């Protein structure tokens, strides 16, 4: 594999001619580079006017490698050929270097260039690129590659220091200015004309005159050409100021990935900070970072995420019940986000908003975080690329382990991890209750390992002591609900009114969908037409879990088992009569010819569920096969004596609109070992947090039935 390196633009705030004199002091040897033993001139060329000077040297290097490796290779020193082409007229120096030793086994090429700064002619720019291709090396290819990269990275880091050292040496010797090259002045043809005086203008005056021309914006001046040229190169000082301290190889990865995007990506090029986040998340593996970044850019374009802050307006439900918000910054200048998770009605928000709106809101938080990082970088004068999140778990209990809510959380984490890597600088989890380890067991596998290392967890009031909040947040901005004096403008949350809940059909009207599927599905139940769901079980002792809300009418919930698969589901049994169902999704699986106890059996006692109730439950399967979950219209006792044929009951639904029920349901199949350790909350219980009916009869019945079936 070919290793490549590309440096940022390094700027010396000295004229080109002075930098060239300093550069030449490195030869024939340089005590500041211990591995550079000596150099001999192989060839040299100078143009007649002195503008061009080309010199080729053979450089002797003592590479820091294991003695055994040197003995196997049969060499003590490594030789390189370096060709320097100086053009004083154009004020450029081009350096080409290649290895002479082991050139048939290892190919090393380096190209460097000194040029005049495009915006300031009294400054000098330096760029460097190199490639390493190890064909074979006695079976030590990997070792040689590591040694070569280490040696090269070290020499790169010292490169600027060496030039600065010799510039300081020149200053100490009293050399502060080197005149620019100018062509030799021809003898005057007519001495009587006072033209020659104008020709012999001192170099300093010529420089001043040239600068005035630039200031006036003369045609062809560097200032004019720069104005129409995109800023496609990174300056080393810019990297340090806005991106932080990077190693030479990390700088190279950033520049190469940035160049690749400029050359190949069609669309908006992400900011340097964002590119760097993807590189850091992949340990500066170029291929992995490029792949994940391209996937993220496609995702952003597809879902118009770049315009989210301008187009997204939080629904009133979020403004009232989402217990999170931005709150000042931490001691390192990172934006601080506060989330009172224990006070949040997770189920109510999912049911009132749907996963789409909840995800969109979380994405808007991340987009706002990126914007705040940019602002704080300018305010504090140092790179700030991540934020701190403070999560208060006061009030967290088993109701927060509601399975659909946890699944929605995991999906959100997945999207954020893929598209906002390395944005979390620190996560402070406060007042973690005893139930927290269960939630952590569920969530932590979906969080990147580097991100998990940034978590600090405090139980009870431990956050108030040494090593607590005051180590990370200034005392003046600690929120009031944590014992501080700063008022925190984060909503207190509470129970989301059930009247705000929305159906699956209502949630599917979003213009742009970030997820193609939803956690909840809807089913319509008619008198004589139950809604049924098929679940195939391969391994016995699996756990079928469910969570459903009865949105309209009263229903009876049943679970059946069959050894044979039902016929393909038929939606809307009224279709056989060429009649359209009065709305909703209705699927029937149990054929009319099937006989209970012969073709299929009941594995749970029937459960009567009233309108407005929410039921969570589970069933441990005893046998493999096909399980059918059924929601059936509940006939009132007064109507029990009426026994119409099934088709007649179905036709009756067209005239009696009250003979229609609606359920929103979620199901999942778990392995028994996964279920018992983490999801006890799914055993049927009545969720008072979701402001459901106070009656718990149906939930208790389901719980007992589930326990009996185990």
XYZ file of C-alpha atoms in Angstrom, residues 152-533:
382
model
C 9.622 11.396 8.246
C 7.068 12.758 10.722
C 9.904 13.790 13.027
C 11.787 15.601 10.255
C 8.619 17.401 9.159
C 8.004 18.679 12.665
C 11.551 20.044 12.858
C 11.553 21.532 9.382
C 10.070 24.908 10.268
C 12.060 25.143 13.490
C 15.302 24.716 11.537
C 14.508 27.510 9.083
C 13.485 29.766 11.974
C 16.783 28.902 13.700
C 18.876 29.948 10.710
C 16.795 33.091 10.190
C 17.577 34.029 13.789
C 21.245 33.258 13.121
C 21.203 35.614 10.122
C 19.606 38.312 12.255
C 22.339 37.866 14.873
C 24.926 38.229 12.096
C 23.335 41.535 11.100
C 21.726 40.221 7.905
C 18.136 41.500 7.862
C 17.596 42.091 4.149
C 18.632 40.393 0.908
C 17.899 42.341 -2.289
C 15.798 40.724 -4.956
C 17.328 39.445 -8.135
C 17.244 41.911 -11.026
C 18.642 41.544 -14.558
C 21.987 43.110 -15.324
C 21.653 46.706 -16.586
C 22.865 47.099 -20.183
C 25.251 49.994 -20.928
C 23.285 53.137 -21.850
C 23.025 53.690 -25.618
C 22.784 57.508 -25.252
C 24.615 58.631 -22.106
C 23.416 62.211 -22.573
C 19.847 61.148 -21.780
C 19.139 60.971 -18.020
C 17.378 57.644 -18.354
C 20.053 55.547 -16.615
C 19.321 57.156 -13.256
C 15.790 55.806 -13.419
C 17.085 52.321 -14.200
C 19.312 51.979 -11.145
C 16.583 52.248 -8.571
C 17.576 50.677 -5.208
C 15.935 47.342 -4.469
C 14.179 48.689 -1.402
C 12.564 51.463 -3.454
C 11.568 48.996 -6.141
C 9.905 46.876 -3.490
C 8.018 49.894 -2.160
C 6.889 50.842 -5.655
C 5.679 47.295 -6.322
C 3.718 47.352 -3.097
C 2.006 50.605 -4.128
C 0.955 48.989 -7.382
C -0.696 46.167 -5.453
C -2.407 48.594 -3.120
C -3.970 50.315 -6.093
C -5.266 46.971 -7.349
C -3.375 47.125 -10.612
C -4.360 44.549 -13.227
C -2.471 41.315 -12.840
C -1.423 42.028 -9.287
C -1.457 39.130 -6.774
C -4.240 40.793 -4.817
C -6.482 40.813 -7.861
C -5.808 37.209 -8.810
C -6.397 36.050 -5.238
C -9.812 37.671 -5.075
C -11.157 35.344 -7.721
C -9.424 32.201 -6.422
C -11.153 29.909 -3.912
C -9.326 29.339 -0.664
C -8.500 25.688 -1.265
C -5.332 25.422 0.822
C -4.945 25.191 4.555
C -2.468 27.339 6.419
C -0.588 25.779 9.343
C -1.379 28.769 11.568
C -5.071 28.483 10.650
C -5.045 24.799 11.605
C -3.532 25.535 15.000
C -5.929 28.431 15.668
C -9.202 26.860 14.533
C -8.618 23.101 14.477
C -6.075 22.479 17.235
C -2.679 20.846 17.503
C -2.353 18.081 14.927
C 0.593 15.860 14.148
C 2.083 16.239 10.658
C 0.436 13.009 9.515
C -2.933 14.103 10.905
C -2.583 17.402 9.049
C -1.804 15.447 5.919
C -4.933 13.286 6.281
C -7.086 16.393 6.704
C -5.619 18.143 3.667
C -5.779 15.085 1.418
C -9.377 14.292 2.350
C -10.312 17.934 1.845
C -8.639 17.969 -1.585
C -10.389 14.749 -2.556
C -13.764 16.248 -1.656
C -13.033 19.391 -3.671
C -12.107 17.321 -6.696
C -14.838 14.680 -6.590
C -17.752 15.738 -4.387
C -20.649 17.431 -6.105
C -22.335 19.709 -3.635
C -21.501 21.635 -0.519
C -18.070 20.903 0.929
C -18.253 20.478 4.711
C -16.258 22.738 6.969
C -12.773 21.724 8.002
C -13.897 21.122 11.596
C -16.506 18.642 10.392
C -14.048 16.765 8.152
C -11.653 16.545 11.081
C -14.364 15.017 13.299
C -14.811 12.114 10.889
C -11.055 11.580 10.720
C -10.764 11.533 14.494
C -13.695 9.138 14.790
C -11.876 6.707 12.458
C -8.428 7.194 14.045
C -7.328 9.104 10.926
C -7.876 6.124 8.667
C -8.408 7.920 5.357
C -10.455 5.214 3.646
C -12.828 4.663 6.565
C -13.251 8.391 7.209
C -13.916 9.081 3.525
C -16.539 6.348 3.327
C -18.439 7.451 6.433
C -18.194 11.136 5.518
C -19.553 10.529 2.005
C -22.454 8.532 3.409
C -23.189 11.364 5.829
C -23.019 14.020 3.102
C -25.457 12.015 0.988
C -27.767 11.692 3.996
C -27.581 15.443 4.706
C -28.395 16.288 1.100
C -31.211 13.759 0.870
C -32.938 15.053 3.999
C -31.965 18.738 3.614
C -30.248 18.768 6.996
C -28.144 21.801 6.023
C -31.327 23.877 6.080
C -32.781 22.340 9.230
C -32.197 25.319 11.527
C -33.896 27.652 9.049
C -36.825 25.377 8.190
C -37.522 23.429 11.379
C -39.870 24.907 13.935
C -40.331 22.938 17.146
C -43.945 21.904 17.782
C -45.536 23.348 20.893
C -45.480 19.892 22.497
C -41.689 19.921 22.373
C -41.478 23.434 23.711
C -43.657 22.468 26.653
C -42.583 18.904 27.458
C -39.088 18.279 26.059
C -36.896 18.804 29.102
C -33.686 19.882 27.401
C -31.982 23.114 26.362
C -28.686 24.999 25.978
C -27.241 26.577 29.117
C -24.046 28.706 29.006
C -20.755 26.766 28.649
C -18.367 24.630 30.694
C -14.932 25.608 32.003
C -13.258 24.667 28.720
C -15.577 26.925 26.738
C -17.637 24.091 25.285
C -21.376 24.786 24.877
C -23.368 23.134 27.671
C -26.587 21.231 26.981
C -28.842 20.277 29.898
C -31.276 17.347 29.662
C -33.601 16.469 32.553
C -34.298 12.965 31.290
C -35.901 11.784 34.528
C -38.660 14.391 34.155
C -39.441 13.555 30.532
C -42.520 11.623 29.441
C -40.733 9.620 26.755
C -43.781 7.610 25.741
C -45.995 10.676 25.601
C -43.523 12.496 23.330
C -43.142 9.523 20.987
C -46.899 9.075 20.780
C -47.631 12.788 20.351
C -44.816 13.534 17.901
C -43.713 10.275 16.349
C -40.109 9.255 15.859
C -39.730 11.566 12.859
C -40.342 14.802 14.735
C -38.383 13.627 17.745
C -35.398 12.746 15.570
C -35.681 16.018 13.679
C -35.642 17.882 16.978
C -32.537 16.016 18.128
C -30.845 16.800 14.810
C -31.677 20.482 15.213
C -30.009 20.332 18.645
C -26.872 18.902 17.053
C -26.899 21.488 14.272
C -27.264 24.230 16.865
C -24.375 22.652 18.777
C -22.137 22.892 15.698
C -23.050 26.548 15.315
C -22.323 27.280 18.980
C -18.942 25.555 18.719
C -17.991 27.899 15.878
C -19.085 30.922 17.912
C -17.200 29.817 21.011
C -14.069 29.183 18.934
C -14.119 32.854 17.974
C -15.039 34.088 21.464
C -12.420 32.088 23.398
C -9.693 32.244 20.758
C -9.046 28.499 20.722
C -10.496 25.506 18.855
C -13.792 24.242 20.312
C -15.295 21.407 18.299
C -17.527 19.613 20.815
C -20.020 20.292 23.567
C -20.744 19.065 27.068
C -24.034 17.393 27.949
C -25.404 17.318 31.496
C -28.088 14.649 32.006
C -30.118 14.721 35.221
C -31.730 11.355 35.957
C -33.716 12.458 39.001
C -37.117 10.756 38.582
C -35.904 8.002 36.260
C -37.674 4.717 36.897
C -38.899 1.617 35.107
C -41.440 3.568 33.075
C -38.529 5.037 31.102
C -37.541 1.517 30.059
C -40.675 1.327 27.952
C -39.420 -0.791 25.073
C -40.624 1.261 22.072
C -39.155 4.383 23.680
C -35.814 2.672 24.224
C -35.850 1.466 20.628
C -36.562 4.983 19.379
C -33.661 6.221 21.531
C -31.311 3.625 20.070
C -32.288 4.587 16.535
C -31.650 8.252 17.304
C -28.256 7.374 18.793
C -27.430 5.429 15.640
C -28.221 8.397 13.384
C -26.319 10.861 15.581
C -23.268 8.587 15.895
C -23.102 8.197 12.108
C -23.474 11.878 11.234
C -22.149 13.860 14.203
C -19.023 11.980 15.336
C -16.706 13.472 17.945
C -19.166 16.220 18.868
C -19.623 15.092 22.467
C -16.755 16.363 24.572
C -18.090 15.278 27.955
C -21.275 13.674 29.290
C -22.102 14.265 32.954
C -24.798 11.890 34.233
C -26.150 13.052 37.593
C -28.348 11.471 40.262
C -28.313 8.056 38.594
C -30.918 5.821 40.313
C -30.710 2.086 40.883
C -32.551 1.382 37.631
C -29.863 3.172 35.585
C -27.628 0.091 35.071
C -30.505 -1.581 33.224
C -30.851 1.346 30.828
C -27.081 1.540 30.431
C -26.935 -2.160 29.555
C -29.425 -1.543 26.738
C -27.924 1.638 25.350
C -24.145 1.335 25.787
C -23.529 -1.275 23.043
C -24.837 1.219 20.483
C -22.470 3.982 21.589
C -18.985 4.250 20.107
C -16.198 3.198 22.478
C -14.435 6.568 22.222
C -17.706 8.260 23.154
C -18.291 5.982 26.157
C -14.933 7.039 27.584
C -16.315 10.576 27.909
C -19.095 9.543 30.317
C -18.907 10.511 33.999
C -21.648 9.025 36.171
C -22.615 10.299 39.642
C -25.082 8.545 41.923
C -27.155 10.419 44.480
C -25.553 13.701 45.544
C -21.987 12.707 44.682
C -21.896 15.434 42.054
C -21.880 18.067 44.809
C -18.570 16.984 46.320
C -14.948 17.113 45.163
C -14.541 15.871 41.611
C -18.155 16.778 40.897
C -19.786 19.522 38.849
C -17.533 22.324 40.093
C -14.578 20.655 38.375
C -16.234 21.046 34.979
C -18.726 23.907 35.272
C -18.260 27.302 36.865
C -20.162 27.602 40.110
C -22.000 30.660 38.787
C -23.727 28.686 35.999
C -24.691 25.495 37.873
C -28.472 25.113 37.313
C -30.779 25.957 40.194
C -32.438 22.527 40.228
C -29.001 21.055 41.016
C -28.414 23.373 43.945
C -26.811 26.187 41.963
C -27.779 29.836 41.722
C -28.258 30.086 37.944
C -31.799 29.941 36.603
C -32.015 27.249 33.925
C -34.565 27.905 31.176
C -35.223 24.215 30.542
C -38.898 23.110 30.630
C -39.839 21.097 33.689
C -41.629 18.535 31.550
C -44.496 16.538 32.972
C -47.076 14.215 31.504
C -48.005 14.783 27.864
C -51.828 14.966 27.657
C -53.270 11.999 25.880
C -55.368 14.317 23.770
C -52.156 15.251 21.950
C -51.444 11.664 20.863
C -51.448 11.087 17.094
C -52.222 8.034 14.993
C -49.812 6.322 12.617
C -51.687 7.763 9.634
C -51.294 11.290 10.985
C -47.584 10.755 11.592
C -47.047 9.525 8.038
C -47.959 12.914 6.555
C -44.441 14.311 7.133
C -43.035 15.917 3.990
C -39.522 14.498 4.337
C -39.027 11.221 6.133
C -35.745 10.493 7.866
C -36.856 6.945 8.652
C -38.649 4.732 6.184
C -40.410 2.757 8.912
C -41.955 3.552 12.257
C -42.005 1.784 15.583
C -45.788 1.842 15.887
C -48.313 0.402 13.482
C -52.040 0.930 13.410
C -54.812 -1.568 13.051
C -58.546 -1.181 12.531
C -60.917 -3.612 14.229
C -64.499 -4.052 13.046
C -67.350 -6.032 14.432
C -66.724 -9.460 12.955
C -63.347 -8.451 11.473
C -60.514 -8.677 13.977
C -57.053 -7.366 13.203
C -54.395 -10.081 13.390
C -50.604 -10.146 13.342
